[in-house]
CSV table of C-alpha atoms in Angstrom, one decimal:
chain,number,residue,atom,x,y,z
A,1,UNK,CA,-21.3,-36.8,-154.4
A,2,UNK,CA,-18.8,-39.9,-154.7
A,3,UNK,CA,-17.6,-40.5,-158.1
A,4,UNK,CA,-17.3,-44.3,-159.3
A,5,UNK,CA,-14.5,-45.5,-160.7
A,6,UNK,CA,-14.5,-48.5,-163.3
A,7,UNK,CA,-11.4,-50.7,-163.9
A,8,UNK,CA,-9.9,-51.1,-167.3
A,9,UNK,CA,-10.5,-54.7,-166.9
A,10,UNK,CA,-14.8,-53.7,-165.9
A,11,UNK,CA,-15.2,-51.9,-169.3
A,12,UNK,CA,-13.5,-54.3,-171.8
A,13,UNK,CA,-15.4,-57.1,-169.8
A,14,UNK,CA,-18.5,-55.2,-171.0
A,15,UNK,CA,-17.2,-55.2,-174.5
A,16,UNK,CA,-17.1,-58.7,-174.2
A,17,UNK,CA,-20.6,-59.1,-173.2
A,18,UNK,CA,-22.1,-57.3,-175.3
A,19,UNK,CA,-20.1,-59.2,-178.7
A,20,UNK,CA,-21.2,-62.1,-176.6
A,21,UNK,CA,-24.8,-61.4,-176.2
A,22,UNK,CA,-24.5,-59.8,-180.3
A,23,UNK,CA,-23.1,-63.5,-181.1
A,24,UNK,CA,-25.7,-65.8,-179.1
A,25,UNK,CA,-28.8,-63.9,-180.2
A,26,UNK,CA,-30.6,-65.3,-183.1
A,27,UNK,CA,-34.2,-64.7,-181.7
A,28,UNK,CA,-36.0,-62.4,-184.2
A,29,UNK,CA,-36.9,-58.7,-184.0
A,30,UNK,CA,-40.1,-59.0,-182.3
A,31,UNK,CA,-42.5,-59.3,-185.3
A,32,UNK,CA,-39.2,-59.0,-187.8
A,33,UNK,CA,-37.5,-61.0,-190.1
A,34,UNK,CA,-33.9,-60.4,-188.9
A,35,UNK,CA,-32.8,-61.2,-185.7
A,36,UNK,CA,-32.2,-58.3,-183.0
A,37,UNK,CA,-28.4,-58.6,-183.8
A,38,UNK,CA,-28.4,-57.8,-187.5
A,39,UNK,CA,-31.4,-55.2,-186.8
A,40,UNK,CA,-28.8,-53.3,-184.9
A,41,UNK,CA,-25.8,-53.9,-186.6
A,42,UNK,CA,-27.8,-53.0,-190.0
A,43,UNK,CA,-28.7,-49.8,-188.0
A,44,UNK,CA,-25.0,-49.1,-187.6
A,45,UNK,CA,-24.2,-49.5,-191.4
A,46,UNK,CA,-26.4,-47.3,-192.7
A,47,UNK,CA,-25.5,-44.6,-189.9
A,48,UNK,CA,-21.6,-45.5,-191.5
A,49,UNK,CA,-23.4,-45.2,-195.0
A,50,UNK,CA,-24.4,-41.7,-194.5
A,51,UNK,CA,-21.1,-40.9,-192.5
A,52,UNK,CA,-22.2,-39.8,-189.3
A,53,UNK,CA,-19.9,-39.4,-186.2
A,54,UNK,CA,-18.4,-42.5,-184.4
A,55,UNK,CA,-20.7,-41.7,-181.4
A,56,UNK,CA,-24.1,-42.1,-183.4
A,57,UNK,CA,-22.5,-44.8,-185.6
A,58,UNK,CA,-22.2,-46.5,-181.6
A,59,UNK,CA,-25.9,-45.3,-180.6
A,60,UNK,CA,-27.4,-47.2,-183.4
A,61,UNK,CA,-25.6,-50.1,-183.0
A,62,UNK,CA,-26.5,-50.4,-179.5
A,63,UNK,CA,-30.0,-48.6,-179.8
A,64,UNK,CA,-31.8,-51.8,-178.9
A,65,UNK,CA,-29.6,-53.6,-176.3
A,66,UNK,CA,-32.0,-53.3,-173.5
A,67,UNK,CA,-34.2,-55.9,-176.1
A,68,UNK,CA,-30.8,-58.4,-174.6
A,69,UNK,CA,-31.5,-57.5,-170.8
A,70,UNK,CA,-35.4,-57.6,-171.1
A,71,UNK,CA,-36.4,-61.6,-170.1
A,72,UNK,CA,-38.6,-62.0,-173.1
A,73,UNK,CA,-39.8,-59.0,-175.0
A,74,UNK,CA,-42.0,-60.6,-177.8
A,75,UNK,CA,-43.8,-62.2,-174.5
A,76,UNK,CA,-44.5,-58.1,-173.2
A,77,UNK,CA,-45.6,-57.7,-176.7
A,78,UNK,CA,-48.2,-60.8,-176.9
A,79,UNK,CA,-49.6,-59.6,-173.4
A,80,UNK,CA,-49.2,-55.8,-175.1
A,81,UNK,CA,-47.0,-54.3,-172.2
A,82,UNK,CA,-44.0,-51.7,-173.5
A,83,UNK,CA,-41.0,-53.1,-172.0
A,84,UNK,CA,-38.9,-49.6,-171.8
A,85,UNK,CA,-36.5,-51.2,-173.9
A,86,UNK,CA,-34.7,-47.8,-174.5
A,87,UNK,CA,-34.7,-46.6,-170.9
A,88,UNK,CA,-33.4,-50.3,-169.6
A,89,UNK,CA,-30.6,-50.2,-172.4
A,90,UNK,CA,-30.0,-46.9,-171.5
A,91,UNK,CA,-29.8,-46.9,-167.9
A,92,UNK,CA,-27.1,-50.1,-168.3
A,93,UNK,CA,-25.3,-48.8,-171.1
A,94,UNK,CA,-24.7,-45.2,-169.4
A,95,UNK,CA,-22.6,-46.7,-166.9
A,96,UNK,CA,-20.1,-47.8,-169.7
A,97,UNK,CA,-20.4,-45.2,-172.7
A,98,UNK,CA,-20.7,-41.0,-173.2
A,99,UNK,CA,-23.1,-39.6,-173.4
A,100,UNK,CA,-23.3,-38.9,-177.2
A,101,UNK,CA,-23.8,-42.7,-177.0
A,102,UNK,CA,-26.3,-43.3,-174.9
A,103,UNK,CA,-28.6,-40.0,-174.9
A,104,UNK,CA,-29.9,-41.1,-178.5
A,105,UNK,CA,-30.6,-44.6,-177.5
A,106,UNK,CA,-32.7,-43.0,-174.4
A,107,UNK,CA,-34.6,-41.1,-176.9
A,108,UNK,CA,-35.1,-43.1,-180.1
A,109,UNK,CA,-38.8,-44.4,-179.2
A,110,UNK,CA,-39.6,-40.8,-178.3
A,111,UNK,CA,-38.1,-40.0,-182.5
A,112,UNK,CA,-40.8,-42.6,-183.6
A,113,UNK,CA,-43.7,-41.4,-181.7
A,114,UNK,CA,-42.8,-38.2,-182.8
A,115,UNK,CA,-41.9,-39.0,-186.6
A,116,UNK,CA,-45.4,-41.0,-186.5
A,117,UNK,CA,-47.1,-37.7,-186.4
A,118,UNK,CA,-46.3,-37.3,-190.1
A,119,UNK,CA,-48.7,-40.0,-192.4
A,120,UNK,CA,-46.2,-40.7,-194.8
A,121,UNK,CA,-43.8,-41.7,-191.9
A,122,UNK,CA,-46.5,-43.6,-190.2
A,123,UNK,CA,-47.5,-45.1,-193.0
A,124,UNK,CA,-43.7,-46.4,-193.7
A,125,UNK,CA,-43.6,-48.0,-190.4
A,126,UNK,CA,-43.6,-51.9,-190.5
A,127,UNK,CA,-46.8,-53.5,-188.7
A,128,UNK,CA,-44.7,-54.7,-186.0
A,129,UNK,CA,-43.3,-50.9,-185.6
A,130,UNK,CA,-47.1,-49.9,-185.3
A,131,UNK,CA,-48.3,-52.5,-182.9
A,132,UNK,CA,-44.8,-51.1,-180.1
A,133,UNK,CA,-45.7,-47.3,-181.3
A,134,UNK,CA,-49.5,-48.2,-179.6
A,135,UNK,CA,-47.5,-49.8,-176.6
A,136,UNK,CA,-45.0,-47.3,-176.5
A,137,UNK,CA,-47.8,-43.9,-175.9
A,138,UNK,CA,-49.1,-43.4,-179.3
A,139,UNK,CA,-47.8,-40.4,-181.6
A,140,UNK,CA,-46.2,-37.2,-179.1
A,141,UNK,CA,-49.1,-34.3,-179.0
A,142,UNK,CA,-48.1,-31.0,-179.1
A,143,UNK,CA,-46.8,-30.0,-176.0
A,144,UNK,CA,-44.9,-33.6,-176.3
A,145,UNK,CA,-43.3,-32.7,-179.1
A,146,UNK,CA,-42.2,-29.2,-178.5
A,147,UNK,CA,-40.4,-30.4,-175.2
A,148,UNK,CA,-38.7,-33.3,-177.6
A,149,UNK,CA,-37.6,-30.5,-180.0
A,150,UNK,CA,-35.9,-28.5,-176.8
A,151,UNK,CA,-33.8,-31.8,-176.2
A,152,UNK,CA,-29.7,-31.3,-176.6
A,153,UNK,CA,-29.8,-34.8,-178.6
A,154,UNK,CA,-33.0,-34.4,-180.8
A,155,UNK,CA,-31.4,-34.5,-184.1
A,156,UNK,CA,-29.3,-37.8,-183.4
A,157,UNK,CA,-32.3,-39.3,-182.0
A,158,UNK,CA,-34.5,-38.4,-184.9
A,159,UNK,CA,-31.3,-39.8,-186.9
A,160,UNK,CA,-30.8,-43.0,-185.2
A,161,UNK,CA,-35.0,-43.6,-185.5
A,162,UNK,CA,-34.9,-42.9,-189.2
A,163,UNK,CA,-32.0,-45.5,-189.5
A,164,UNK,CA,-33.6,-47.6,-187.2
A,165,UNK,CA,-36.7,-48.1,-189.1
A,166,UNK,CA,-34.7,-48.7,-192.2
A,167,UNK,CA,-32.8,-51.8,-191.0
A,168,UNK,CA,-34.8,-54.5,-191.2
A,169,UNK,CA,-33.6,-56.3,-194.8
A,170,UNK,CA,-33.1,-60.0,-195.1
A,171,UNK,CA,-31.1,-59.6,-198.4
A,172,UNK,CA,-28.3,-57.4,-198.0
A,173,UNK,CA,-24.8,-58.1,-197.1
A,174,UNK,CA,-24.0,-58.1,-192.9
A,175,UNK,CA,-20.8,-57.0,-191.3
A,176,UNK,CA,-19.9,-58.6,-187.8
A,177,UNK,CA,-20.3,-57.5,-184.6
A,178,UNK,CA,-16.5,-57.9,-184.1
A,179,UNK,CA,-16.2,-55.3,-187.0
A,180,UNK,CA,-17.7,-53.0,-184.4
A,181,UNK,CA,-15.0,-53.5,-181.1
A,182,UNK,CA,-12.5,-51.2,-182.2
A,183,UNK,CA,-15.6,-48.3,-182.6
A,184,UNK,CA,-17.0,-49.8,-178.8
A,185,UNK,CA,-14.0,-49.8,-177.2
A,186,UNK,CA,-13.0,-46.3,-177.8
A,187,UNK,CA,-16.4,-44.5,-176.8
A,188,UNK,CA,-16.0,-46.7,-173.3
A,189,UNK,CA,-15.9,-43.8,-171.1
């Protein structure tokens, strides 16, 4: 097995990009009212709200990244094709950041589909969060969701989901992504 070695210079290059791609965004959560940036970002404040570890505090602020490497995801929704945003984000991210970062962000549309099987929590969803849970598989069965359960990161997946879900005001008060690059930059790997 040969073991890859990133420059210094690589990783803060990726913290660059990603404050970049944070910064140029302003294209809305698909079928939101806030943009993908302050979706995650609000995702990250209330994980810092309910004073979780730096890791998950990173997860949820980068729980929707692969969203900035898909080429148009509310196109995939229109034409109702799941995009894999989790896996693409995660698969790029993994590269860059621990895995208490990015075994959550892998996992988080697994969370819904397996929060969904509870009505009230299905019922809290927003219609745009019902429309990707169709796209995305539908609610876990049984069998689904018993393997889900056995998962090492299942409770800061089911976390991150529950914040997730919850971050989509238009009328609260929005830190930066640049309050966030001291927190990046030290779960670099």
């Amino acid at each position: 097995m040969q073991l890859k070695v990133i420059s210094l210079d690589s990783l803060m290059q990726v913290i660059d990009k990603i404050i970049l791609n944070f910064t140029n965004n302003k294209s809305l959560y698909i079928g939101e009212k806030v943009t993908m940036s302050e979706h995650m970002i609000q995702t990250a404040m209330l994980a810092e709200k309910a004073k979780c570890k730096d890791e998950l505090i990173c997860s949820c602020l980068l729980h929707d990244y692969g969203h900035f490497i898909l080429e148009n995801p509310n196109e995939l929704v229109k034409l109702k094709v799941d995009g894999h945003h989790e896996n693409i984000g995660y698969e790029y991210l993994k590269v860059f950041f621990n895995k208490e970062v990015v075994q959550p962000i892998k996992y988080h549309v697994t969370a819904k589909r397996y929060l969904a099987r509870n009505k009230e929590y299905f019922d809290l969803l927003s219609e745009a969060s019902k429309t990707s849970l169709k796209l995305q598989g539908g609610v876990l069965n049984d069998e689904e969701s018993n393997k889900f359960e056995a998962q090492e990161y299942f409770k800061s997946s089911i976390l991150l989901r529950k914040f997730d879900e919850a971050a989509k005001k238009t009328d609260i008060k929005m830190k930066s992504i640049h309050d966030y690059q001291k927190l990046l930059t030290s779960k670099l790997i």
